[in-house]
Amino acid sequence: MKRFLISALVLLVAGWSIAATHDEDGSRLWLRADSVNTAAAITGVKGTAMAELQTFWQGGPVTLKRQKGLAKDGYTIKSQNGKTVIAAASDAGLLYGAYHLLRLQQTGQGIASLDISEQPFYDLRILNHWDNPNGTVERGFAGRSIFLNPDPARMKMYGRANASVGINGTVLNNVNAKPEVLSTESLQKSKEIADLLRPYGIRVYLSINFASPIRIGGLQTADPLNADVVRWWKDKVNEIYRIIPDFGGFLVKANSEGEPGPQDFGRTHADGANMLADVLKPHDGVVMWRAFVYKPQSSDRANQAYEEFMPLDGQFRDNVIIQVKNGPIDFQPREPYSPLFTAMQKTPMMVEFQLTQEYLGAANHLVYLAPMWQEFFSFVKPASLRAMAGVANIGDNINWCGHHFAQANWYAFGRTAWNPSLTPQDIAEEWLEQTFSLSATATNSPLSTLCSQLIHVMLASREACVNYMMPLGLHHIFAGSHHYGPEPWYSPRGVRADWTPPYYHKADSIGLGFNRTLSGSANVKQYPAELCSLYNDINTCPENLLTWFHHVPWDHRMSSGRTFWDELCLKYDDGVREARHFLTVWDALQPYVDCQRFGEVQRKLRIQARDAEWWRDACLLYFQTFSHRPIPQDVEHPVHNLDEMMKFRIPISMYENPESGYTK
Ligand code: GCV
């Protein structure tokens, strides 16, 4: 009897947390509502909207109404006296409206008198998968490709997840594209996926290999101005549309990192892109032509995309969109925006963000990316772009993204592409509440305080990562083979210079950083005049980009009054302290999170904190061999040994997540 009483008391006290400890594997993402009904089998996008509401909506009757005059994919939601009407000009709009309503329910918001009007900022909100036909995913840290043997249940969840945040397109394969992607057999596979995703308003796209006419077409050339080549593409495109009538178009990586392109035949990017655009045009297809180009001969990799593309401004067809990575180099923890965005005024452009954390701790580090995108949009006006692409962080891992918190980046990408003015905090709050049932809104409770701290962790995580990896404008000092850990010393003979860190950090006895000022590579000149002069002067250049634009003397005086060297040490150390703090915040949430997800996230946060030390110690000890200055007293001194760190290897390929990070 006594034992019973004690257990009852424990149950009472633990009350809700017992419910919360029911294990979850993350496979339901942010769509964790339990079904309240079984939906009738209905087809089409409107059918999906009806089925979602029948299955999950717990409120009064909802009417879905097609209404002219509303924006494409936009919708209104109005409710009164327990009745709700969702109106939209298209079925996709109705689906987005349905998900909006369900989101309100799931985040516990009032639904009694709604008067909502929404429309997406961008027409094209698209994921780029870097999936290979053999099932590997380039820079994929969450397992193998979900498209290899598409499982209908998994595809359904993928469709729901994307539609719930407004994503309406997906490129199924790697930009390093195998020509076989366009074989009839492979197109039939893409058709299967397109059929499964169509009910969610998602169109499929393919990355193509520019040499396909040679490699699978048996032609001698892939010259975009050659009549046989044009005919080959025309026939291929017609075949694609016979198989997939709503096919979206092509994504192209050309003359970049060994991929073929029009320059191989003495033609320009515009010649190549326009030829494809012309054959896609009658089908309403688009060409997303990437500007990620750089050649070993150039003195500054950051200058190259601009040098190749600016002369072509205004020469592209109207169904070509130039897809530009957010920064001029390559998805670094921090880069200035790519100057092409403000320079190319006569060409439709779209930004490519990377959700998969190739340079941000892969699927081991909690790094919430919405603040990085917000920073980008503080320089590049959202309205100056045509569309938004995100390199997906999705694989066949049970929790989709390898790290439960990496799901937030998929979620935030969709929400930001729908509305770039949503704040990272708003997005984090709605994601957290739906994904972990953790809400910071209930006032004065210990839980809400913890939730606020967790939101803060998310919001601070990108800056923390910058600090423990490469503060003050440092970039590309990653390990040569895997882009996960530090290897600022990596410079083997025979490897092209712009694939080695010393090319970027240029450490010497004078200082650290790449001189991109007018006295250096003149990269600053690619920015508008105001920014050019701001960046050009070491005393006005924002400190978070200092070594990006300047070779900074070790004793340069920073705004804090410290020397540059001391500041560098402090920043690295700040990053480590923050990473440790993330773990402390998470640990306190243990009673409120199911055991499985709690344990999995905790394990990752421990790796992150250890890796942060690895980064700090490796970089500071290595740079100290140039600066010859002591590490300041108020900074935690390295706990590792440089020689040992220089020998440490993580034997992974570019298709894997490093299981444990730094393990010495
Ligand atoms: C798909 C970087 C990555 C490559 C990637 C390339 C690109 O170089 O390391 O894996 O290739 O960017 O975006 O094309």
Tab-separated table of C-alpha atoms in Angstrom, residues 213 219 223-239 275 279:
chain	number	residue	atom	x	y	z
A	213	PRO	CA	24.679	14.858	-75.693
A	219	LEU	CA	27.214	13.038	-80.417
A	223	ASP	CA	28.487	22.795	-78.170
A	224	PRO	CA	25.298	24.691	-77.319
A	225	LEU	CA	25.296	26.409	-80.712
A	226	ASN	CA	25.524	23.172	-82.680
A	227	ALA	CA	22.240	22.269	-84.404
A	228	ASP	CA	22.500	18.541	-83.569
A	229	VAL	CA	23.111	19.338	-79.950
A	230	VAL	CA	20.113	21.662	-79.819
A	231	ARG	CA	17.971	18.977	-81.466
A	232	TRP	CA	19.201	16.396	-78.964
A	233	TRP	CA	18.203	18.594	-76.025
A	234	LYS	CA	14.867	19.400	-77.644
A	235	ASP	CA	14.053	15.715	-78.083
A	236	LYS	CA	15.214	14.918	-74.573
A	237	VAL	CA	13.133	17.701	-73.086
A	238	ASN	CA	10.080	16.574	-75.065
A	239	GLU	CA	10.611	13.060	-73.743
A	275	MET	CA	20.037	27.050	-75.378
A	279	VAL	CA	14.018	24.137	-75.387
